[in-house]
mmCIF file with all atom_site columns, C-alpha atoms in Angstrom:
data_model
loop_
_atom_site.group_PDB
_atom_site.id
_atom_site.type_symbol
_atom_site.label_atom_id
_atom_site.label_alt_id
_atom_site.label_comp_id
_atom_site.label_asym_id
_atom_site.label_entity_id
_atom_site.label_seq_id
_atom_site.pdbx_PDB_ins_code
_atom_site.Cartn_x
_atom_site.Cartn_y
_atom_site.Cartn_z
_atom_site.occupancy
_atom_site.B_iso_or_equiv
_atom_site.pdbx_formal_charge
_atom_site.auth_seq_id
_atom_site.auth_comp_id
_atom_site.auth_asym_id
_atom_site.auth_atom_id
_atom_site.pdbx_PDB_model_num
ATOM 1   C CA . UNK A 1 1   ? -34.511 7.458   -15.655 1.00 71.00 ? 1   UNK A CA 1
ATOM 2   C CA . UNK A 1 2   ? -34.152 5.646   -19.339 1.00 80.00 ? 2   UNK A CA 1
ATOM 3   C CA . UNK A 1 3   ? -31.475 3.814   -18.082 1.00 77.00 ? 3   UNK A CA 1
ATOM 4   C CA . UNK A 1 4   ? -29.271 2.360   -14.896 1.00 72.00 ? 4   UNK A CA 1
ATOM 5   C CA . UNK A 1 5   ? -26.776 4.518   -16.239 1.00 78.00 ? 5   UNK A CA 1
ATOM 6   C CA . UNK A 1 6   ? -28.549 8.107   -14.897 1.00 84.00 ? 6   UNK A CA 1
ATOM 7   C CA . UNK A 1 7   ? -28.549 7.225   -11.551 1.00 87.00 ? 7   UNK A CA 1
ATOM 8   C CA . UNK A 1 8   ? -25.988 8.421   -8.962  1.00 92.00 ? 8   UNK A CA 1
ATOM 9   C CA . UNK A 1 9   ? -25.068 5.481   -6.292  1.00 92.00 ? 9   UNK A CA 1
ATOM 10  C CA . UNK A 1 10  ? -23.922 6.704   -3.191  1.00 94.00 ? 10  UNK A CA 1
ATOM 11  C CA . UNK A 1 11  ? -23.730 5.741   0.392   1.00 94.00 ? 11  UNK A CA 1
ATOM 12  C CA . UNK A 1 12  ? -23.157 9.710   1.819   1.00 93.00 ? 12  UNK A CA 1
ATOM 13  C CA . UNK A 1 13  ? -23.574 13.081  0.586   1.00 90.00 ? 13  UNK A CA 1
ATOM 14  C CA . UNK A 1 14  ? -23.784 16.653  1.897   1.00 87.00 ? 14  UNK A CA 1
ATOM 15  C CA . UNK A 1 15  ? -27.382 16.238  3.199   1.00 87.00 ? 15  UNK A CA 1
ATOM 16  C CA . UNK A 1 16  ? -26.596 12.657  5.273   1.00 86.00 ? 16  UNK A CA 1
ATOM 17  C CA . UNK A 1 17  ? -24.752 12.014  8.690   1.00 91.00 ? 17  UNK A CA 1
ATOM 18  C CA . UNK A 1 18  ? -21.770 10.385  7.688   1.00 95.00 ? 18  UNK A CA 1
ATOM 19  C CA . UNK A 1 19  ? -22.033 6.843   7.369   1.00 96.00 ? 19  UNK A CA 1
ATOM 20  C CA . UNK A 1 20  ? -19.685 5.532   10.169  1.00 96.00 ? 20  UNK A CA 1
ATOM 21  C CA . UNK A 1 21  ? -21.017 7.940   12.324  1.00 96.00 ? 21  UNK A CA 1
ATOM 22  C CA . UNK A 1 22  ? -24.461 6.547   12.448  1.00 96.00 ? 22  UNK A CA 1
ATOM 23  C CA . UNK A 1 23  ? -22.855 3.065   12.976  1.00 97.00 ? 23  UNK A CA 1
ATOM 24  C CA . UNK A 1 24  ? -20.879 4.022   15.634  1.00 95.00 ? 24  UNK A CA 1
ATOM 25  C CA . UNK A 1 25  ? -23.794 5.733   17.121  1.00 96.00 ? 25  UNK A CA 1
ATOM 26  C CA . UNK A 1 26  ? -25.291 2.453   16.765  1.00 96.00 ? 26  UNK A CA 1
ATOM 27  C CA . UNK A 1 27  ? -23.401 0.260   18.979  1.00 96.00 ? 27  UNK A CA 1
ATOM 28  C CA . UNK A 1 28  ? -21.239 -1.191  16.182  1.00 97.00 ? 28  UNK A CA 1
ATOM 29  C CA . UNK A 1 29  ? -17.850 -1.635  16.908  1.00 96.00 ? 29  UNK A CA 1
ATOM 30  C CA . UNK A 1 30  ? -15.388 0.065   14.515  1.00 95.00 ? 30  UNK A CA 1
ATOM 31  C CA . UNK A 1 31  ? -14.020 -3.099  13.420  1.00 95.00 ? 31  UNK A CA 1
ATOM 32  C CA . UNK A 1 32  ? -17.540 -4.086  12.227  1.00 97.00 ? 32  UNK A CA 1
ATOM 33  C CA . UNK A 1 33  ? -18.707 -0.579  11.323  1.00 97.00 ? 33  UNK A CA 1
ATOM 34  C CA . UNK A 1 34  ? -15.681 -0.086  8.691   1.00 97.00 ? 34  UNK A CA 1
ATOM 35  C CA . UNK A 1 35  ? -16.533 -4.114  6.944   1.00 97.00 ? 35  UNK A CA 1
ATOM 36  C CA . UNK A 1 36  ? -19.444 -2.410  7.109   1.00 98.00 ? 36  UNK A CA 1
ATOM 37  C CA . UNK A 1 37  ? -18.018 0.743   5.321   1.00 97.00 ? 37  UNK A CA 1
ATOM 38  C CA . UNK A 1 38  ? -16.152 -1.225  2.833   1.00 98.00 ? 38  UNK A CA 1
ATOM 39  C CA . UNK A 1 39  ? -19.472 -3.316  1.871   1.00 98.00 ? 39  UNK A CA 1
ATOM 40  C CA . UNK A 1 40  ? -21.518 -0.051  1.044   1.00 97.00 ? 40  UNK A CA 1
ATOM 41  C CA . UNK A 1 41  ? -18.062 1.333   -0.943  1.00 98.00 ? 41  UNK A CA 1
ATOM 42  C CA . UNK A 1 42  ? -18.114 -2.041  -2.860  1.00 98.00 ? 42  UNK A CA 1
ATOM 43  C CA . UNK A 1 43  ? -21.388 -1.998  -3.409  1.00 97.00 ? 43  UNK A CA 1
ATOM 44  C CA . UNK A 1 44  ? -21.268 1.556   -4.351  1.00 97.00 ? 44  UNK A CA 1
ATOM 45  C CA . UNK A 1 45  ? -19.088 1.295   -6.776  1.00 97.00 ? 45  UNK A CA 1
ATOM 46  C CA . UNK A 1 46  ? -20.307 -1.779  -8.834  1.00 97.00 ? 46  UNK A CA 1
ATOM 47  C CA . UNK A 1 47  ? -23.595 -0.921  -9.106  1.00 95.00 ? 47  UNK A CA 1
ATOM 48  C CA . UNK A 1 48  ? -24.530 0.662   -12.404 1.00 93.00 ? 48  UNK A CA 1
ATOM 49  C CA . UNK A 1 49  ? -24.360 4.203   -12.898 1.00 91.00 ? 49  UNK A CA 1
ATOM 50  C CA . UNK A 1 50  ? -22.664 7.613   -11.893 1.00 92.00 ? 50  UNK A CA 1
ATOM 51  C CA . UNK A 1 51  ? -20.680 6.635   -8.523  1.00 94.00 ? 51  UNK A CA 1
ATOM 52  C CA . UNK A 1 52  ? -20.456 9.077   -6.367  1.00 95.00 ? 52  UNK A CA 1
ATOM 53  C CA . UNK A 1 53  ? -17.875 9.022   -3.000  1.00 95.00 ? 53  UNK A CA 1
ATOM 54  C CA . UNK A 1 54  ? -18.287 11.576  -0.525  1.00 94.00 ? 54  UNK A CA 1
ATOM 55  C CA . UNK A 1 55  ? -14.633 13.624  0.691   1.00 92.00 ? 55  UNK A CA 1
ATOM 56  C CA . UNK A 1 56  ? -13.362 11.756  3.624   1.00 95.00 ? 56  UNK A CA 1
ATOM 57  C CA . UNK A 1 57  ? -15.132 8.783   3.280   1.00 95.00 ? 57  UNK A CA 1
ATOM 58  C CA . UNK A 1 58  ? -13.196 6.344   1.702   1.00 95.00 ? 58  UNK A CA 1
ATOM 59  C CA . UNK A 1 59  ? -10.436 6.671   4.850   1.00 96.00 ? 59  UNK A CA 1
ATOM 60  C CA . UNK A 1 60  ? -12.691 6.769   7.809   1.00 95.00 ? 60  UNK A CA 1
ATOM 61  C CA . UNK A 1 61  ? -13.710 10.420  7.928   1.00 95.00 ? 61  UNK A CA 1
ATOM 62  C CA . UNK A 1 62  ? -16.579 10.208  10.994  1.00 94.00 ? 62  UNK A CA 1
ATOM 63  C CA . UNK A 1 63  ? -16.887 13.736  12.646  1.00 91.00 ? 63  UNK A CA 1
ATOM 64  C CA . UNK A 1 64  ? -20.396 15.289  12.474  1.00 90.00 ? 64  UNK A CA 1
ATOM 65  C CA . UNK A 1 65  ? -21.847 17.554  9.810   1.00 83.00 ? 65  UNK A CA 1
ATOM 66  C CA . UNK A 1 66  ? -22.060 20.678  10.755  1.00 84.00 ? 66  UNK A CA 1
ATOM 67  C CA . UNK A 1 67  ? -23.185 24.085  8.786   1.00 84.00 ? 67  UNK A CA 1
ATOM 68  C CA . UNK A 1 68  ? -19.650 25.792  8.428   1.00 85.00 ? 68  UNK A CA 1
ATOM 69  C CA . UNK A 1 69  ? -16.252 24.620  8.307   1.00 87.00 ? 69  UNK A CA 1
ATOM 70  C CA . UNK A 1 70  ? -15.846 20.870  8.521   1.00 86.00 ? 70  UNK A CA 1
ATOM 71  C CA . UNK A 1 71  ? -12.416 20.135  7.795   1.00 91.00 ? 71  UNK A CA 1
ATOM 72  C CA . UNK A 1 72  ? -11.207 16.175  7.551   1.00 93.00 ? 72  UNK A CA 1
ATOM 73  C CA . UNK A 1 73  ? -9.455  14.351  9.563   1.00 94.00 ? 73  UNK A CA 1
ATOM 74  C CA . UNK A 1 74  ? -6.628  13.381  7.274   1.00 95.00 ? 74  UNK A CA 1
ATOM 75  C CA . UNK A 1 75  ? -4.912  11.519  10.613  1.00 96.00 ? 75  UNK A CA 1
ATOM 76  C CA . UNK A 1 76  ? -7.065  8.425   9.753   1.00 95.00 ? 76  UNK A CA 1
ATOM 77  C CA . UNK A 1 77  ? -4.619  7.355   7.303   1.00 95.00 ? 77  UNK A CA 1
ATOM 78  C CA . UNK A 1 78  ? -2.150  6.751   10.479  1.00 96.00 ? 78  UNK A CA 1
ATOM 79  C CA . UNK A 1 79  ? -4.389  4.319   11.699  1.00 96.00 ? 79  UNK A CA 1
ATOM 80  C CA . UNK A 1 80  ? -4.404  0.576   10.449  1.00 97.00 ? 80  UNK A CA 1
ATOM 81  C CA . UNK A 1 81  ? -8.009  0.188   10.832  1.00 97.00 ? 81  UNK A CA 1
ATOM 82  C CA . UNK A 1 82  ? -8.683  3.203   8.089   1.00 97.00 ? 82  UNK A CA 1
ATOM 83  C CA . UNK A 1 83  ? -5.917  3.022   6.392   1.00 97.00 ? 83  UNK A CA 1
ATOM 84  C CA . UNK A 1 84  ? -6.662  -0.839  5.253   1.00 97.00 ? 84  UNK A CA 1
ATOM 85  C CA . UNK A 1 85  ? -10.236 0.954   4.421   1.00 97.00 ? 85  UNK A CA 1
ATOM 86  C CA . UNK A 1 86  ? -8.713  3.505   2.316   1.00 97.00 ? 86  UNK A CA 1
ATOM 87  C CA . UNK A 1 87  ? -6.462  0.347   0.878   1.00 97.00 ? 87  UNK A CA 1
ATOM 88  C CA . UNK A 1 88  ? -9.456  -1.523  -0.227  1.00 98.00 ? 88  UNK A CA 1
ATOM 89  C CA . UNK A 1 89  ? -11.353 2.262   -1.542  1.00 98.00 ? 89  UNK A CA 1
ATOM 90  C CA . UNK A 1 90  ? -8.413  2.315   -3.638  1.00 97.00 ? 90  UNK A CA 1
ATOM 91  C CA . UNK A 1 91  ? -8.876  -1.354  -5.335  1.00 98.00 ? 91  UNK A CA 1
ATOM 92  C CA . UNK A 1 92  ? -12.429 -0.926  -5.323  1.00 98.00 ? 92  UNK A CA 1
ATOM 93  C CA . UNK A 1 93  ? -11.973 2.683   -7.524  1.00 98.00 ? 93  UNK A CA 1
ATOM 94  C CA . UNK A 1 94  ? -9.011  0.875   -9.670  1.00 97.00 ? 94  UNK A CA 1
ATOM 95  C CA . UNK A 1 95  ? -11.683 -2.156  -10.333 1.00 98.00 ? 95  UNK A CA 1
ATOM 96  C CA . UNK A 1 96  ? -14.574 0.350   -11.254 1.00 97.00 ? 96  UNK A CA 1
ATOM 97  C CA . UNK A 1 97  ? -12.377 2.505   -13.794 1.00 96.00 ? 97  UNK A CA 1
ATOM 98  C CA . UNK A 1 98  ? -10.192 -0.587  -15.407 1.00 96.00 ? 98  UNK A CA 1
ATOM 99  C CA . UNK A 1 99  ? -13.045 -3.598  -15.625 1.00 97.00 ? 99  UNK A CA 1
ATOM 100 C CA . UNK A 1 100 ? -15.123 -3.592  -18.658 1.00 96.00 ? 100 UNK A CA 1
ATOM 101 C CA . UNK A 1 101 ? -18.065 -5.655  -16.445 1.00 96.00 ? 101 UNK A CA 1
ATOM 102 C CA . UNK A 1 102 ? -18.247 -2.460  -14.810 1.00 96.00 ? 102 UNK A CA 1
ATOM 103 C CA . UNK A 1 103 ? -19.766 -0.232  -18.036 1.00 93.00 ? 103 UNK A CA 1
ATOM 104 C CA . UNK A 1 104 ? -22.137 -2.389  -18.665 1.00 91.00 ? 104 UNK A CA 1
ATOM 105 C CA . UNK A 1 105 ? -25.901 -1.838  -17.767 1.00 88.00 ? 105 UNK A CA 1
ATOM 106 C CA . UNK A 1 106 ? -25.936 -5.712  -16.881 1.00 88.00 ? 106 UNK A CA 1
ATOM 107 C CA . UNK A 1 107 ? -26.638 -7.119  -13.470 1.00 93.00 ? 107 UNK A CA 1
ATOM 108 C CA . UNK A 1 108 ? -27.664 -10.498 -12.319 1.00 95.00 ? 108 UNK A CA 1
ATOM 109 C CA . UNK A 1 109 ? -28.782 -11.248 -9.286  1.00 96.00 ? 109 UNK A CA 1
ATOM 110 C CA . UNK A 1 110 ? -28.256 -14.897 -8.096  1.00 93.00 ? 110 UNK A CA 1
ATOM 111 C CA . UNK A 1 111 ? -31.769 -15.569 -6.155  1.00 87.00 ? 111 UNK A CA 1
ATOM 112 C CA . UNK A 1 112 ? -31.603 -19.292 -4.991  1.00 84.00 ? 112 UNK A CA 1
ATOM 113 C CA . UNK A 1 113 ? -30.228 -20.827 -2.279  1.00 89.00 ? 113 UNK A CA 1
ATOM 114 C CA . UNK A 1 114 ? -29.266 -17.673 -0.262  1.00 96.00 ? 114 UNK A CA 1
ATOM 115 C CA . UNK A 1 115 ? -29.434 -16.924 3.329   1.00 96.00 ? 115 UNK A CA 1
ATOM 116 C CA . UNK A 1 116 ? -32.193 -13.792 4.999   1.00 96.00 ? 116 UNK A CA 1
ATOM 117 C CA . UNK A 1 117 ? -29.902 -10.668 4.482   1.00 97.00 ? 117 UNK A CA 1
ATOM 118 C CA . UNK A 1 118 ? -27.324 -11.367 1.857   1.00 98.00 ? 118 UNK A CA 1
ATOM 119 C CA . UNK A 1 119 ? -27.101 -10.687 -1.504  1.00 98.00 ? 119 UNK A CA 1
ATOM 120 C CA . UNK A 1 120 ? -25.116 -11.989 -4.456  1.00 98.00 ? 120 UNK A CA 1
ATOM 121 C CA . UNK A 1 121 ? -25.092 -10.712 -7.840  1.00 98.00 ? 121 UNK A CA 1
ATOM 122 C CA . UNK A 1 122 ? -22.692 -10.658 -11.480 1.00 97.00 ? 122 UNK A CA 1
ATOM 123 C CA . UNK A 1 123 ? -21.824 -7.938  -13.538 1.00 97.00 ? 123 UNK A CA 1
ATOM 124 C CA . UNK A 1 124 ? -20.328 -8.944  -17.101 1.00 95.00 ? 124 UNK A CA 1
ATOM 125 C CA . UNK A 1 125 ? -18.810 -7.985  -20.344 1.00 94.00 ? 125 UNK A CA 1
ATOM 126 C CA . UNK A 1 126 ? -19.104 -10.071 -23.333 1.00 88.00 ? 126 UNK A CA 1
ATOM 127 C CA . UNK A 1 127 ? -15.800 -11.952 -23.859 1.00 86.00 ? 127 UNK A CA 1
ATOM 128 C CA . UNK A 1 128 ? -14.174 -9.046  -21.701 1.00 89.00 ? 128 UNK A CA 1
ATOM 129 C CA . UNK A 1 129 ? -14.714 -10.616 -17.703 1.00 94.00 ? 129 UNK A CA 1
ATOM 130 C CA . UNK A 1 130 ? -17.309 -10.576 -14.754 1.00 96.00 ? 130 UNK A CA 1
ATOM 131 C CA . UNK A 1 131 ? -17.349 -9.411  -11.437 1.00 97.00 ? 131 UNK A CA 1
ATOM 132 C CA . UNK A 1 132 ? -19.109 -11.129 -8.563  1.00 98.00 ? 132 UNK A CA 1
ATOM 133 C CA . UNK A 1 133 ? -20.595 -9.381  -5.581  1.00 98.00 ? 133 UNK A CA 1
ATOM 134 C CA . UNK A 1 134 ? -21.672 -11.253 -2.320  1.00 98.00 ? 134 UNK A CA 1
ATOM 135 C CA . UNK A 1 135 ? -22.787 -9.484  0.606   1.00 98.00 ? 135 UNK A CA 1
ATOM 136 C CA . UNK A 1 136 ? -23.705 -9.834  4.203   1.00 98.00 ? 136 UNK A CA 1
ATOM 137 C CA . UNK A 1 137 ? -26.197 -7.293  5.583   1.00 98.00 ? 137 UNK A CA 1
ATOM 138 C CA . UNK A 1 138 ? -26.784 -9.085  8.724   1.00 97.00 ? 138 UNK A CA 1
ATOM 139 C CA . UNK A 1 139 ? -26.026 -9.084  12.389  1.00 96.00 ? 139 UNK A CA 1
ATOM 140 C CA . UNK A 1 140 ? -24.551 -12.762 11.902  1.00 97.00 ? 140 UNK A CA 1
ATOM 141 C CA . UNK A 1 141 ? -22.426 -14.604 10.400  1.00 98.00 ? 141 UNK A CA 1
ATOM 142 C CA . UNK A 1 142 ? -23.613 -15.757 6.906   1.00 97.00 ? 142 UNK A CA 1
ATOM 143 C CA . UNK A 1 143 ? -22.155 -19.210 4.885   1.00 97.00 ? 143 UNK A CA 1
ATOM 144 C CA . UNK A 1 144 ? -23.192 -18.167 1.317   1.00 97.00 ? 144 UNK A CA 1
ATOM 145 C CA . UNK A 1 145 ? -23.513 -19.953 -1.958  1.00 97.00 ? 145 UNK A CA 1
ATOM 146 C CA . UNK A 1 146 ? -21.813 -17.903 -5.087  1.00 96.00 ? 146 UNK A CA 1
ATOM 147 C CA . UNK A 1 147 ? -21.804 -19.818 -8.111  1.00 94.00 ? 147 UNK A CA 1
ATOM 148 C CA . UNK A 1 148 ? -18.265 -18.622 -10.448 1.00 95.00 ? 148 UNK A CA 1
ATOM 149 C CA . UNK A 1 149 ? -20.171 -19.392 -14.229 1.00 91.00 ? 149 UNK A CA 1
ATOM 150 C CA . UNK A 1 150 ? -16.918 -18.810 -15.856 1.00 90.00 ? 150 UNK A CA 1
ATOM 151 C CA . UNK A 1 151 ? -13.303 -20.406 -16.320 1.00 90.00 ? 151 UNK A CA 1
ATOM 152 C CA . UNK A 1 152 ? -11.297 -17.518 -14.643 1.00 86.00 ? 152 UNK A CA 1
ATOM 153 C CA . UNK A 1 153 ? -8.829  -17.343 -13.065 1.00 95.00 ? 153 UNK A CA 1
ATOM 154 C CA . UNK A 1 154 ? -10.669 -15.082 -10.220 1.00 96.00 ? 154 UNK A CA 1
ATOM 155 C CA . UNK A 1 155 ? -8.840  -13.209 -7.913  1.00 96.00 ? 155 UNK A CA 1
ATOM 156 C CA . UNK A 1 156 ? -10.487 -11.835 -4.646  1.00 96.00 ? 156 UNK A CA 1
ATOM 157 C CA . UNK A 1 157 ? -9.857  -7.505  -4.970  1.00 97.00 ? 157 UNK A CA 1
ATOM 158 C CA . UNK A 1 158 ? -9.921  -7.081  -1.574  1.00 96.00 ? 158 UNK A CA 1
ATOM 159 C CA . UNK A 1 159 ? -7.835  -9.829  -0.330  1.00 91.00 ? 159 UNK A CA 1
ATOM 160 C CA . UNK A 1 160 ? -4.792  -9.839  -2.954  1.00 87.00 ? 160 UNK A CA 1
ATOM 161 C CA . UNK A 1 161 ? -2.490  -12.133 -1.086  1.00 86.00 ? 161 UNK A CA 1
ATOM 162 C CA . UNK A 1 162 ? -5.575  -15.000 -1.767  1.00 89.00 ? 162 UNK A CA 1
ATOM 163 C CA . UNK A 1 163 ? -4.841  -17.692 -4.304  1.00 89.00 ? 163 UNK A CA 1
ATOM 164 C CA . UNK A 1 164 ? -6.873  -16.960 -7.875  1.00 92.00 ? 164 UNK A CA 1
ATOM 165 C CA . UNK A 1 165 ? -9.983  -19.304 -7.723  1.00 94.00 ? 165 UNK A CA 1
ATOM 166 C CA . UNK A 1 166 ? -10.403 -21.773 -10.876 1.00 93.00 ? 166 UNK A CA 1
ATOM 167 C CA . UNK A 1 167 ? -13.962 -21.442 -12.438 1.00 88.00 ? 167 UNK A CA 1
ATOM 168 C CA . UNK A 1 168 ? -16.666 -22.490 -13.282 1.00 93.00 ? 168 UNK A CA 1
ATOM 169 C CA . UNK A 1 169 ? -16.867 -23.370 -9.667  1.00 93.00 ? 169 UNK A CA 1
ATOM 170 C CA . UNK A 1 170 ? -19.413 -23.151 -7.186  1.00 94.00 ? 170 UNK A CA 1
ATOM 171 C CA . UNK A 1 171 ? -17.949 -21.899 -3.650  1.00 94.00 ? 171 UNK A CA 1
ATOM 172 C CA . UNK A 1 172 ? -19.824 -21.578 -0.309  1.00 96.00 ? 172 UNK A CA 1
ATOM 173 C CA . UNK A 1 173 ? -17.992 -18.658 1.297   1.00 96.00 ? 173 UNK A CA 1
ATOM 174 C CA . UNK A 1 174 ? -18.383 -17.050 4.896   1.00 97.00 ? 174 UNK A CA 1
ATOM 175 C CA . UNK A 1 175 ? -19.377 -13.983 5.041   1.00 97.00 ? 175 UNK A CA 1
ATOM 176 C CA . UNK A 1 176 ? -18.775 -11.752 8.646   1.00 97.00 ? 176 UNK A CA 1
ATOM 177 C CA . UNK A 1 177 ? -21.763 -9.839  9.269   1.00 97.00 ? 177 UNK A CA 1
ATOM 178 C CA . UNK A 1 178 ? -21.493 -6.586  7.222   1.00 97.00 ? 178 UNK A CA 1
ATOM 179 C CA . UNK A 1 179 ? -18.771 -8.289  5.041   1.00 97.00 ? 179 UNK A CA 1
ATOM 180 C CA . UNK A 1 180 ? -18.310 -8.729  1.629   1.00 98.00 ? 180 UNK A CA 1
ATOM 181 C CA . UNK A 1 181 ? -16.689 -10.554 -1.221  1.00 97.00 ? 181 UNK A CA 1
ATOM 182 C CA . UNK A 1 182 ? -15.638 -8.988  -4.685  1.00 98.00 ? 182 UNK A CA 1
ATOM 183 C CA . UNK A 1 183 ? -14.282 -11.401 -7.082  1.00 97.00 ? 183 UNK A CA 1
ATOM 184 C CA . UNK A 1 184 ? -13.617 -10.572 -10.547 1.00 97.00 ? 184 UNK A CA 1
ATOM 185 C CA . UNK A 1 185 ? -12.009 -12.367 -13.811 1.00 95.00 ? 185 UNK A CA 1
ATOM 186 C CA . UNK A 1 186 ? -10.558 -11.174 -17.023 1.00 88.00 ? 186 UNK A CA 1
ATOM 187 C CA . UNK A 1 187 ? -10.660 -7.146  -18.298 1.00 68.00 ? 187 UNK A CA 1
#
């Protein structure tokens, strides 16, 4: 590829067991396998490039694949656990097709400071906003270091009903394992 931009990001497709599948066939419980789910959508769709979501997904859609008909389960939606996962698909897609950070080919990862299986990185448009990933891809709880470079206000996508953070700030938030933390400022 010439570019970030050529590459499709995706956490299922046609040719993969579906993703919640091989967590619950894991031992994960569904409350962790869906933070879990939501993590790989988030990450998914921030990451530079085509973003691709695969039908059922993004509300809990677990059943096996199988050559032939494999119609969804569109009953999901009834319950809380996946419909709070489609809730946070939905401002995950509105922050990937509204934020400017988001058509950029920028990312920057923050590398000090940061516990064995997390991750943290920035996405940004000049004089147009950032976005701030952190992730936890462990089996434990994680306390992790994000540094917020600019004035804000930030507001948490997934958790609306959280105050807007003032920047530049430097936070230290806990992270459940699997969980993540999407902040994002201007657009």
């Amino acid at each position: 590829f010439s570019n970030s931009f050529e590459r499709v990001a995706y956490i299922e497709s046609h040719d993969e067991e579906r993703f919640l599948r091989d967590l619950d066939q894991s031992g994960f419980s569904t409350e962790e396998a869906v933070r879990r789910d939501v993590t790989a959508l988030a990450i998914t769709l921030t990451a530079p490039g085509v973003a691709m979501v695969y039908a059922g997904e993004e509300f809990g859609e677990s059943t096996p694949k199988v050559v032939g008909p494999n119609p969804l389960h569109w009953s999901n939606m009834d319950k809380p656990v996946f419909r709070g996962l489609y809730d946070d698909f939905r401002a995950l897609a509105k922050l990937r097709t509204s934020h400017p950070a988001l058509r950029t080919q920028a990312v920057l990862f923050q590398t000090s400071a940061l516990p064995d299986n997390t991750i943290v990185y920035e996405r940004a448009a000049p004089d147009a906003g950032r976005v701030v990933v952190a992730a936890n891809f462990g089996r434990e709880p994680q306390s992790v270091p994000v540094a917020l470079d600019s004035p804000g206000p930030w507001a948490n996508v997934l958790q609306t009903n959280q105050p807007a953070i003032a920047g530049p700030t430097n936070l230290v938030v806990e992270l459940q394992p699997g969980g993540a933390l999407i902040l994002s400022c201007g657009k």
